[in-house]
Short mmCIF file of N, CA and C in Angstrom, two decimals:
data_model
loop_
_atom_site.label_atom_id
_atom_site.label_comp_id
_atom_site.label_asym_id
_atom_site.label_seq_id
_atom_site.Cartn_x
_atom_site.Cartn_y
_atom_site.Cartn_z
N UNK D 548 55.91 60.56 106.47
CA UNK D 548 54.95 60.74 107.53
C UNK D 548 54.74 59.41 108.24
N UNK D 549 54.52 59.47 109.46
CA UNK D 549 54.56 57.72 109.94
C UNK D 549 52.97 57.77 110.26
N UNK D 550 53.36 56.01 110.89
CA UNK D 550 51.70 55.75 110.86
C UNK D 550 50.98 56.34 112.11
N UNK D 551 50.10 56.53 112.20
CA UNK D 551 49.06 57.33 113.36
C UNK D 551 48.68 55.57 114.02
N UNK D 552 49.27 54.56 114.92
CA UNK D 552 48.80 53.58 115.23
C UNK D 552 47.78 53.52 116.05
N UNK D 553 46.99 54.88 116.87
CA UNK D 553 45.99 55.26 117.49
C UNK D 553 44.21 55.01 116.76
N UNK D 554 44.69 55.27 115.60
CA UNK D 554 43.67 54.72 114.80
C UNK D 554 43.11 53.64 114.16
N UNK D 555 44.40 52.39 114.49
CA UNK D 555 43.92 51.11 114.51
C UNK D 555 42.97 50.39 115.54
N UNK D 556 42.02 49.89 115.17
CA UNK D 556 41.09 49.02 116.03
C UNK D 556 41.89 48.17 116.61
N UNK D 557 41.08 47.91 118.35
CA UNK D 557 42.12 47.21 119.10
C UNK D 557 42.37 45.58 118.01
N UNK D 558 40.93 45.65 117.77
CA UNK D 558 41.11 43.92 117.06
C UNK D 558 42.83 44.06 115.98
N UNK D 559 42.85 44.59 115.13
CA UNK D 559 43.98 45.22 114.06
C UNK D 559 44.89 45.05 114.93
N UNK D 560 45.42 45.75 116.13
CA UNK D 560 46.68 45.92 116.99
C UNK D 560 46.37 44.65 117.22
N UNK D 561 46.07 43.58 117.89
CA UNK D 561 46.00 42.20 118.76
C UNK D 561 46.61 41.20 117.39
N UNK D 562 45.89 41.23 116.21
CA UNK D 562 46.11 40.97 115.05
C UNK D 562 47.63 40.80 114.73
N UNK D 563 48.37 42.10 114.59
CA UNK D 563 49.31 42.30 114.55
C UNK D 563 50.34 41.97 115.77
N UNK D 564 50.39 42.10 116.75
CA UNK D 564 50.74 41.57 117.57
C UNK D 564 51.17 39.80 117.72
N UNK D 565 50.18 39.16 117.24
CA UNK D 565 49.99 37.88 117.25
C UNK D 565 51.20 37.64 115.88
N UNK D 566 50.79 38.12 114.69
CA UNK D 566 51.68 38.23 113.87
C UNK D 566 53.34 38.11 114.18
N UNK D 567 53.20 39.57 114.46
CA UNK D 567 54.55 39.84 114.39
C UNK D 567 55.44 38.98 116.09
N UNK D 568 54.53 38.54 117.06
CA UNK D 568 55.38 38.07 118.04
C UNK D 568 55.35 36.23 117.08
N UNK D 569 55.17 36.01 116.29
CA UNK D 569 55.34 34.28 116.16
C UNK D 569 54.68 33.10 116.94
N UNK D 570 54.72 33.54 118.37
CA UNK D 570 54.63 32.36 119.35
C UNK D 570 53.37 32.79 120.63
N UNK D 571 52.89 32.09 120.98
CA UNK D 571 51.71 32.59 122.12
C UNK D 571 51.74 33.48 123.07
N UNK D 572 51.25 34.45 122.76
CA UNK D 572 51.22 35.34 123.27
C UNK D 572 49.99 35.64 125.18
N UNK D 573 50.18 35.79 126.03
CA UNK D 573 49.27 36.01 126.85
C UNK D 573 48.58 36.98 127.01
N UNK D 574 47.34 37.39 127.84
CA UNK D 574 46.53 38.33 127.70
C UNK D 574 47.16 39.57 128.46
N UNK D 575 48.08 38.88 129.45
CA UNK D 575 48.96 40.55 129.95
C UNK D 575 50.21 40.68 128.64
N UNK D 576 50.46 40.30 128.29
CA UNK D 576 51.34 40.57 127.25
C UNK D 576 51.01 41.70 126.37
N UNK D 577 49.60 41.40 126.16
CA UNK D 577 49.08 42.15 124.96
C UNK D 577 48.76 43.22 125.77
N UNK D 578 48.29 43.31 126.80
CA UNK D 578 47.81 44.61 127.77
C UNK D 578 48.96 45.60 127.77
N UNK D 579 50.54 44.79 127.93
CA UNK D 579 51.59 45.52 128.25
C UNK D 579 51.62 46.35 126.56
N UNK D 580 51.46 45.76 125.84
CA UNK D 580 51.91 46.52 124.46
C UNK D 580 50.43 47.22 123.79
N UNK D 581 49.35 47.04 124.67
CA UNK D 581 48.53 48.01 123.85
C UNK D 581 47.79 48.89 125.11
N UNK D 582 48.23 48.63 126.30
CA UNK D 582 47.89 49.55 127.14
C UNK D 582 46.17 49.56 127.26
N UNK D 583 45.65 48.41 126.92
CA UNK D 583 44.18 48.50 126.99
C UNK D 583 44.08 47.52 128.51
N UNK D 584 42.70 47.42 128.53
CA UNK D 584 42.26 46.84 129.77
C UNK D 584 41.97 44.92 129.47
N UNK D 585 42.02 43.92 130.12
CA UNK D 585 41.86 42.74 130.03
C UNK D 585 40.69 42.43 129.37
N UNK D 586 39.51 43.23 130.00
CA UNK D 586 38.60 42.95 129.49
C UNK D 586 38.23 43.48 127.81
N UNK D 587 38.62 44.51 127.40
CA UNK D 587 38.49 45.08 126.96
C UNK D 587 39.65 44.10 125.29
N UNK D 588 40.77 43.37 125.82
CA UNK D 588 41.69 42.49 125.18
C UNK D 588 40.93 41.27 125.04
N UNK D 589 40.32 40.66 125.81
CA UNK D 589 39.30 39.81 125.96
C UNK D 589 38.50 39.39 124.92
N UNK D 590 37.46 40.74 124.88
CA UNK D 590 36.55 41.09 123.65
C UNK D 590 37.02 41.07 122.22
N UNK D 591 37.92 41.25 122.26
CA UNK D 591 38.94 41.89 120.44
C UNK D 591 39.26 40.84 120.53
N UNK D 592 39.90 39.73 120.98
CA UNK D 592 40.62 38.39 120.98
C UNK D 592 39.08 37.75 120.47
N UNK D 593 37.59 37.65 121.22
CA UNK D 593 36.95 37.02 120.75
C UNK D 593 36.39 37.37 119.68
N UNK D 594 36.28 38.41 118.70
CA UNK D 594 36.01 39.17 118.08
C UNK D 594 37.09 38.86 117.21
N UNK D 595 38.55 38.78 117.01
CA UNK D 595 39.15 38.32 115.85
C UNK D 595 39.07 36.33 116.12
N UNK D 596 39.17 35.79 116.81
CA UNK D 596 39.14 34.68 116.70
C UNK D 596 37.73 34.53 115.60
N UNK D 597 36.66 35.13 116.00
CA UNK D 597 35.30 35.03 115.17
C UNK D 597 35.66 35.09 113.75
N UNK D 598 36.26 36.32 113.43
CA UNK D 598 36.41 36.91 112.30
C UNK D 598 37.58 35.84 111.62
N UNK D 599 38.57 35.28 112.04
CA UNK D 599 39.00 34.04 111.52
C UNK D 599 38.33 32.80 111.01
N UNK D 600 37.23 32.44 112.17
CA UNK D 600 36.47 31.32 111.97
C UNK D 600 35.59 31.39 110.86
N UNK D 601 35.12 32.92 110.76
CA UNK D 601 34.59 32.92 109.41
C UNK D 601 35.07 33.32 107.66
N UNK D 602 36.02 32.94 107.69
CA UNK D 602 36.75 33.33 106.97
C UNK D 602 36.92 32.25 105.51
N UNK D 603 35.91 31.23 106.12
CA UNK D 603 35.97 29.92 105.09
C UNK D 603 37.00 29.55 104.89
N UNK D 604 38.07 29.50 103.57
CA UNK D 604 38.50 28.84 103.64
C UNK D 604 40.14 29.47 103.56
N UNK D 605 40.55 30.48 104.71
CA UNK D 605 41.73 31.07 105.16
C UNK D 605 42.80 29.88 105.45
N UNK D 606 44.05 30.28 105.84
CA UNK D 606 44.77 29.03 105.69
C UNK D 606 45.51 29.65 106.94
N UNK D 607 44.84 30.55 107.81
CA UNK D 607 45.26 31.14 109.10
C UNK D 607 44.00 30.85 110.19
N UNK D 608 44.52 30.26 111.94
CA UNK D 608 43.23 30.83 112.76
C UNK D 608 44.09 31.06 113.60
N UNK D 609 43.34 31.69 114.80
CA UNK D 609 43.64 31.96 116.08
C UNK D 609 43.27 31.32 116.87
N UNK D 610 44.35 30.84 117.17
CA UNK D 610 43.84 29.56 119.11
C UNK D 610 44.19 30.27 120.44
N UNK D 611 43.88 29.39 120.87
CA UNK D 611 43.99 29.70 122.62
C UNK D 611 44.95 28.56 122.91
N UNK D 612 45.96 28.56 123.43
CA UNK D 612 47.07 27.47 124.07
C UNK D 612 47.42 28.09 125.48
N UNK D 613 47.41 26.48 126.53
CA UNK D 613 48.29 26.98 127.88
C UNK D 613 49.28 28.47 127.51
N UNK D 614 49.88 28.85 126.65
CA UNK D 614 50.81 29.28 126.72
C UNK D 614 50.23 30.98 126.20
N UNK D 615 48.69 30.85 125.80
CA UNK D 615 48.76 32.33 125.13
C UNK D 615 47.99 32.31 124.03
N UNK D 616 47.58 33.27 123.52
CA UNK D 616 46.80 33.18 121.86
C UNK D 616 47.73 32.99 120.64
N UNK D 617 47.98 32.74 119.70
CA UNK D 617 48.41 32.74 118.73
C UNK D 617 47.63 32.75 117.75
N UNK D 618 48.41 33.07 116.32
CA UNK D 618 48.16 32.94 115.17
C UNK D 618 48.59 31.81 114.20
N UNK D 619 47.68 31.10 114.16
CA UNK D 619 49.37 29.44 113.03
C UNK D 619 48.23 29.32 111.70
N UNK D 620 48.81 28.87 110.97
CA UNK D 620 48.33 28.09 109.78
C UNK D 620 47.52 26.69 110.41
N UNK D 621 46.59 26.85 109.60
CA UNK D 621 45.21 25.91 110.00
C UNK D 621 46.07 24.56 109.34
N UNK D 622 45.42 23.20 110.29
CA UNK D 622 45.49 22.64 110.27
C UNK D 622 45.69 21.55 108.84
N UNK D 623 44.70 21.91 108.49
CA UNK D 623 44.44 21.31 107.07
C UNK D 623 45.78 21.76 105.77
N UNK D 624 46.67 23.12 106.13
CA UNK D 624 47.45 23.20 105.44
C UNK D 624 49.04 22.50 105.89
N UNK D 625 49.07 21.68 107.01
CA UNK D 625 50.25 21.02 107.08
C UNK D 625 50.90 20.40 106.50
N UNK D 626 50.43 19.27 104.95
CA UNK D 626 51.39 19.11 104.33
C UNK D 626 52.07 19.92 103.26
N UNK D 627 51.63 21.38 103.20
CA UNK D 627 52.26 22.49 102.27
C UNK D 627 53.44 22.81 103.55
N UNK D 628 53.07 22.94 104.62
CA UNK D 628 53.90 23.22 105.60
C UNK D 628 55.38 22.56 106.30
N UNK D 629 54.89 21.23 105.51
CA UNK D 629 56.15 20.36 105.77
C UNK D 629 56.78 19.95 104.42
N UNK D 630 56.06 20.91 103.40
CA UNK D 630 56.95 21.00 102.41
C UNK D 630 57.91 22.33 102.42
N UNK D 631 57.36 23.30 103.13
CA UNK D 631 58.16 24.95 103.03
C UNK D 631 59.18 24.86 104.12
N UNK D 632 59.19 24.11 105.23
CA UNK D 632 59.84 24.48 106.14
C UNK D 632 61.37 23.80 106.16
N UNK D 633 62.36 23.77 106.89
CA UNK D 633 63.53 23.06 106.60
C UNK D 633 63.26 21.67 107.16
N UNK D 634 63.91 20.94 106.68
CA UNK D 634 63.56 19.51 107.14
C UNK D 634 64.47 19.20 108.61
N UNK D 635 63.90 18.57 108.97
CA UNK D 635 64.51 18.04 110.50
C UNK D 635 66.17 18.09 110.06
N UNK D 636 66.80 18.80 111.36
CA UNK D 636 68.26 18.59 111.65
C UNK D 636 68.81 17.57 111.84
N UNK D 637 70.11 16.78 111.27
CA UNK D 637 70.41 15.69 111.76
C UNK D 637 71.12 15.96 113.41
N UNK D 638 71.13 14.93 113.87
CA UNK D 638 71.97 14.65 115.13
C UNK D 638 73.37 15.39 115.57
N UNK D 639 74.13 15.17 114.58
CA UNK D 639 75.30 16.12 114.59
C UNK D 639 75.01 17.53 114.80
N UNK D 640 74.58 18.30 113.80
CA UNK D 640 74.11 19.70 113.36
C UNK D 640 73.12 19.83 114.51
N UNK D 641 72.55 19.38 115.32
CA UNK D 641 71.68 19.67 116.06
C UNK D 641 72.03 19.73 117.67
N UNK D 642 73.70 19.01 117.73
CA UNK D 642 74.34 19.50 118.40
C UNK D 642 75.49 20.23 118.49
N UNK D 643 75.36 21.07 117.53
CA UNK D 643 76.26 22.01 117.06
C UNK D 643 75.37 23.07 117.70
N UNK D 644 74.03 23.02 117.03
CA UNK D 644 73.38 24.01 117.32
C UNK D 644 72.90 24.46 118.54
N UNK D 645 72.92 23.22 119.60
CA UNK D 645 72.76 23.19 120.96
C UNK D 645 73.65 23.81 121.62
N UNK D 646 75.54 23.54 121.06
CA UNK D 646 76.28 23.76 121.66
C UNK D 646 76.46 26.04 121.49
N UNK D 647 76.37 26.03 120.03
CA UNK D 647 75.84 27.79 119.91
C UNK D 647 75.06 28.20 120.81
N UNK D 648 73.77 27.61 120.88
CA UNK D 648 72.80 28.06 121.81
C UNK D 648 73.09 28.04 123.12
N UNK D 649 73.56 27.35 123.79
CA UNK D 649 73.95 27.52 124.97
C UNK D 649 75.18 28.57 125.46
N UNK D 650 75.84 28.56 124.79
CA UNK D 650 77.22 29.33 124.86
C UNK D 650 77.13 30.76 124.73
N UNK D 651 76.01 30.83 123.68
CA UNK D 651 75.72 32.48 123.23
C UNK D 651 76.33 33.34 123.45
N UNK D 652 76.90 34.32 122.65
CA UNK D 652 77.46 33.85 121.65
C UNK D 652 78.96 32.96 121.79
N UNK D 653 79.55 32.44 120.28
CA UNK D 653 80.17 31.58 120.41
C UNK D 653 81.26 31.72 119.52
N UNK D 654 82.83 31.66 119.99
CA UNK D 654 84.02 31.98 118.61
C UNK D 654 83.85 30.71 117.87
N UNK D 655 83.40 30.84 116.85
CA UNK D 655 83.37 29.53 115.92
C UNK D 655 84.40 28.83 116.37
N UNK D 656 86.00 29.10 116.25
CA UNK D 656 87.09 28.32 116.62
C UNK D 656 86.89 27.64 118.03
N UNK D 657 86.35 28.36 119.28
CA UNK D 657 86.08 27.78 120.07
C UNK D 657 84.71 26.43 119.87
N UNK D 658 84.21 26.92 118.90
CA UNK D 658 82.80 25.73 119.00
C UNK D 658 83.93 24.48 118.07
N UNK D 659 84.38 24.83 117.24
CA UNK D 659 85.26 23.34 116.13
C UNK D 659 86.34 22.60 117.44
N UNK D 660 86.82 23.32 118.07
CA UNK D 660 87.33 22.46 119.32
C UNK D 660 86.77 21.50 119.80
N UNK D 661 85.41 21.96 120.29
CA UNK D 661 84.31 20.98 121.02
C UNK D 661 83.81 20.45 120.14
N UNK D 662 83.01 20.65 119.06
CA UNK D 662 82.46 19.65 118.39
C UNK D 662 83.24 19.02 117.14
N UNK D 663 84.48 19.32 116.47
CA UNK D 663 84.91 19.16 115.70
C UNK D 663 84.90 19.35 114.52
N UNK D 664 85.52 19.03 113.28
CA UNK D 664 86.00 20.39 112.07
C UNK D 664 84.85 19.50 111.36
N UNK D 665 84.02 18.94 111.66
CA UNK D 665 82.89 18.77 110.96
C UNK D 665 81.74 19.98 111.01
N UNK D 666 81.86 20.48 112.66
CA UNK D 666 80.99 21.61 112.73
C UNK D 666 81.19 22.96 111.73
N UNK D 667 82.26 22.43 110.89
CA UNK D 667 81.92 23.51 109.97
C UNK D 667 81.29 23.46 108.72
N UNK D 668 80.77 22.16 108.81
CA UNK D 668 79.17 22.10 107.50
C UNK D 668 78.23 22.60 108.35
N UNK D 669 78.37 22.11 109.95
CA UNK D 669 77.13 22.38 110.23
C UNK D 669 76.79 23.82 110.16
N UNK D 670 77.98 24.66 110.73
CA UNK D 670 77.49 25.84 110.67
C UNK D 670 77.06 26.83 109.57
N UNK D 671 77.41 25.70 108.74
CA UNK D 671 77.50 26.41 107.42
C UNK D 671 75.91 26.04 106.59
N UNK D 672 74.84 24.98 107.29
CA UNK D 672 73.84 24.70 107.26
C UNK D 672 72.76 25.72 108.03
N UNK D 673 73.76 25.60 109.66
CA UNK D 673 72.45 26.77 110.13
C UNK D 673 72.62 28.22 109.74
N UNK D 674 73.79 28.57 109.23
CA UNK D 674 73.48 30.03 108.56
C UNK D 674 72.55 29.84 107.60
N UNK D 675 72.29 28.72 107.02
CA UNK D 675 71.16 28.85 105.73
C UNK D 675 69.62 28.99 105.55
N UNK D 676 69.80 28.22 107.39
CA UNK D 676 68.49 27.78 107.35
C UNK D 676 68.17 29.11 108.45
N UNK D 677 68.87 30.18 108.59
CA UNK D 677 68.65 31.06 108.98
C UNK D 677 68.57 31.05 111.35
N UNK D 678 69.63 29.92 111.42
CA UNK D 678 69.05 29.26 113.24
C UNK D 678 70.39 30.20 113.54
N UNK D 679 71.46 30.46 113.32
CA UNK D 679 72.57 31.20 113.80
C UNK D 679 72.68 32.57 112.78
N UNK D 680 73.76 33.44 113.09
CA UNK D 680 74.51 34.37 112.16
C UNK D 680 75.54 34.26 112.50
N UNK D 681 76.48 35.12 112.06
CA UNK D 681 78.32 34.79 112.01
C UNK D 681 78.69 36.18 111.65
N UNK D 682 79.16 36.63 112.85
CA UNK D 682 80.04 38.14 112.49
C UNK D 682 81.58 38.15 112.59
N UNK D 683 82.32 38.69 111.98
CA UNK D 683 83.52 38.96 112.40
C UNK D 683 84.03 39.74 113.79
N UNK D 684 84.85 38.38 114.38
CA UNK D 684 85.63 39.21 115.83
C UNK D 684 86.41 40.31 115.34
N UNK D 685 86.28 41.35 115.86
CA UNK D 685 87.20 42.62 116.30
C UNK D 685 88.64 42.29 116.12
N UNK D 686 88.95 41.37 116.82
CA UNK D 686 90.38 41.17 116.78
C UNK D 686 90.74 39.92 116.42
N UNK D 687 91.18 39.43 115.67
CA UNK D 687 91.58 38.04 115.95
C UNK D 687 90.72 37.46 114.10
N UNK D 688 90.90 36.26 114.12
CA UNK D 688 90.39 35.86 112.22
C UNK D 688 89.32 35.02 112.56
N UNK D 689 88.81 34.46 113.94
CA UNK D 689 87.37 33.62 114.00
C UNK D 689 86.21 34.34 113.92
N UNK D 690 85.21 34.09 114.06
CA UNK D 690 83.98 34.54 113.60
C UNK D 690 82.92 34.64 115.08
N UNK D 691 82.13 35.18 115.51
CA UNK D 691 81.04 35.13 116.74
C UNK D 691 79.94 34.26 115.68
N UNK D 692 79.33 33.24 116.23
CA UNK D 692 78.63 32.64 116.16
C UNK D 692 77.06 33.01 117.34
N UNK D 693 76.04 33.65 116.80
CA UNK D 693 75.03 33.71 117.51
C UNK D 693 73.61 33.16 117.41
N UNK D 694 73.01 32.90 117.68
CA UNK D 694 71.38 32.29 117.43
C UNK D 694 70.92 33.08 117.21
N UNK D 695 69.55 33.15 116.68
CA UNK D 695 68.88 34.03 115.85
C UNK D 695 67.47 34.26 116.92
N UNK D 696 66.86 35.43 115.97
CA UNK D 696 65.42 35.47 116.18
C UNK D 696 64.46 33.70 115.58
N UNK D 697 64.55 33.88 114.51
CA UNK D 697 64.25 32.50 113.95
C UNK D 697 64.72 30.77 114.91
N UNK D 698 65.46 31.05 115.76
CA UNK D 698 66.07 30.31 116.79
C UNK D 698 64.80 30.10 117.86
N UNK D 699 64.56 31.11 118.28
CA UNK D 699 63.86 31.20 119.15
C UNK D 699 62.41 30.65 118.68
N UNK D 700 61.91 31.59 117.77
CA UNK D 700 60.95 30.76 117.08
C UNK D 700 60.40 29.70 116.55
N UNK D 701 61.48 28.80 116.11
CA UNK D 701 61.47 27.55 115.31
C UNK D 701 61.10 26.65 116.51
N UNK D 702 62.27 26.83 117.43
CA UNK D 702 61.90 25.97 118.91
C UNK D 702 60.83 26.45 120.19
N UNK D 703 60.70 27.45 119.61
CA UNK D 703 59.59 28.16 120.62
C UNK D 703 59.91 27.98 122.19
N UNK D 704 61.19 28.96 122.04
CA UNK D 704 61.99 29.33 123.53
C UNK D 704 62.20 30.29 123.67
N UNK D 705 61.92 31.03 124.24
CA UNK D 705 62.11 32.43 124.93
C UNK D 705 63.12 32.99 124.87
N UNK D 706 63.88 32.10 126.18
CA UNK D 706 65.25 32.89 126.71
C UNK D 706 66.04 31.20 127.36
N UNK D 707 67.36 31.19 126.83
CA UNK D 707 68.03 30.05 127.35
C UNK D 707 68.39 30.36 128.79
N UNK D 708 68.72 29.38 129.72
CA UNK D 708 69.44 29.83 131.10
C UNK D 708 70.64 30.28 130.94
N UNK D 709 71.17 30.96 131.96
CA UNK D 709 72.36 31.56 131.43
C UNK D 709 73.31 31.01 133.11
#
């Protein structure tokens, strides 16, 4: 039986929303996916931000940024946070990963051309750290190299130019 999502409070949907998008979200954003009114998104935004603030000692709040509301881990938990997360990319690997990202997607063999047969630790790093995936081409023995959801997120970019 699935879920009846009509019966969630707008605060619950905004909640979730914030959740599940990662990155700042705007107030038409949320309008587009819950079909409510601004004002009405407004209220529930101030109404869970509240319900965060009182929450003592949660290790989640909700802000307001140029860019939108979000959900992040409070402040005070950043050095657990820069213990969980992957540690900074070196220089190389970080233009490996530039060169994937831009190319989208990418024949591995074509990326070891350009960056060289070193790029194959790197790639073999960002499959781990979850910034690319690697499928098998259809035809041929190289691999498609693509960026991830987690890509987008980590760097908090949308959409590359194309």
């Amino acid at each position: 039986m699935g879920t009846d999502y009509n019966n969630f409070s707008l605060v619950t949907h905004i909640e979730a929303i914030l959740y599940l998008k990662g990155k700042p979200t705007t107030i038409a954003e949320i309008g587009e996916l819950t079909q409510k009114s601004t004002e009405a998104i407004e209220s529930a935004l101030i109404q869970l931000m509240s319900d965060y603030a009182h929450r003592g000692e949660g290790a989640l709040e909700i802000v307001e940024t140029p860019a939108g509301y979000s959900l992040q881990l409070r402040s005070c938990c950043q050095d657990l946070m820069e213990n969980l997360i992957p540690a900074d990319l070196n220089t190389a690997t970080l233009r490996t990963l530039a060169a994937v990202a831009l190319a989208n997607p990418i024949l591995q063999s074509d990326l070891i051309t350009v960056r060289g047969a070193g790029a194959y630790q790197h790639v073999q790093e960002l499959l781990e750290l979850g910034f690319i995936s690697k499928r098998r081409q259809e035809e041929g023995r190289s691999f498609w190299l693509e960026i991830t959801d987690k890509f987008h997120q980590y760097f908090e970019i949308d959409q590359l130019p194309t």
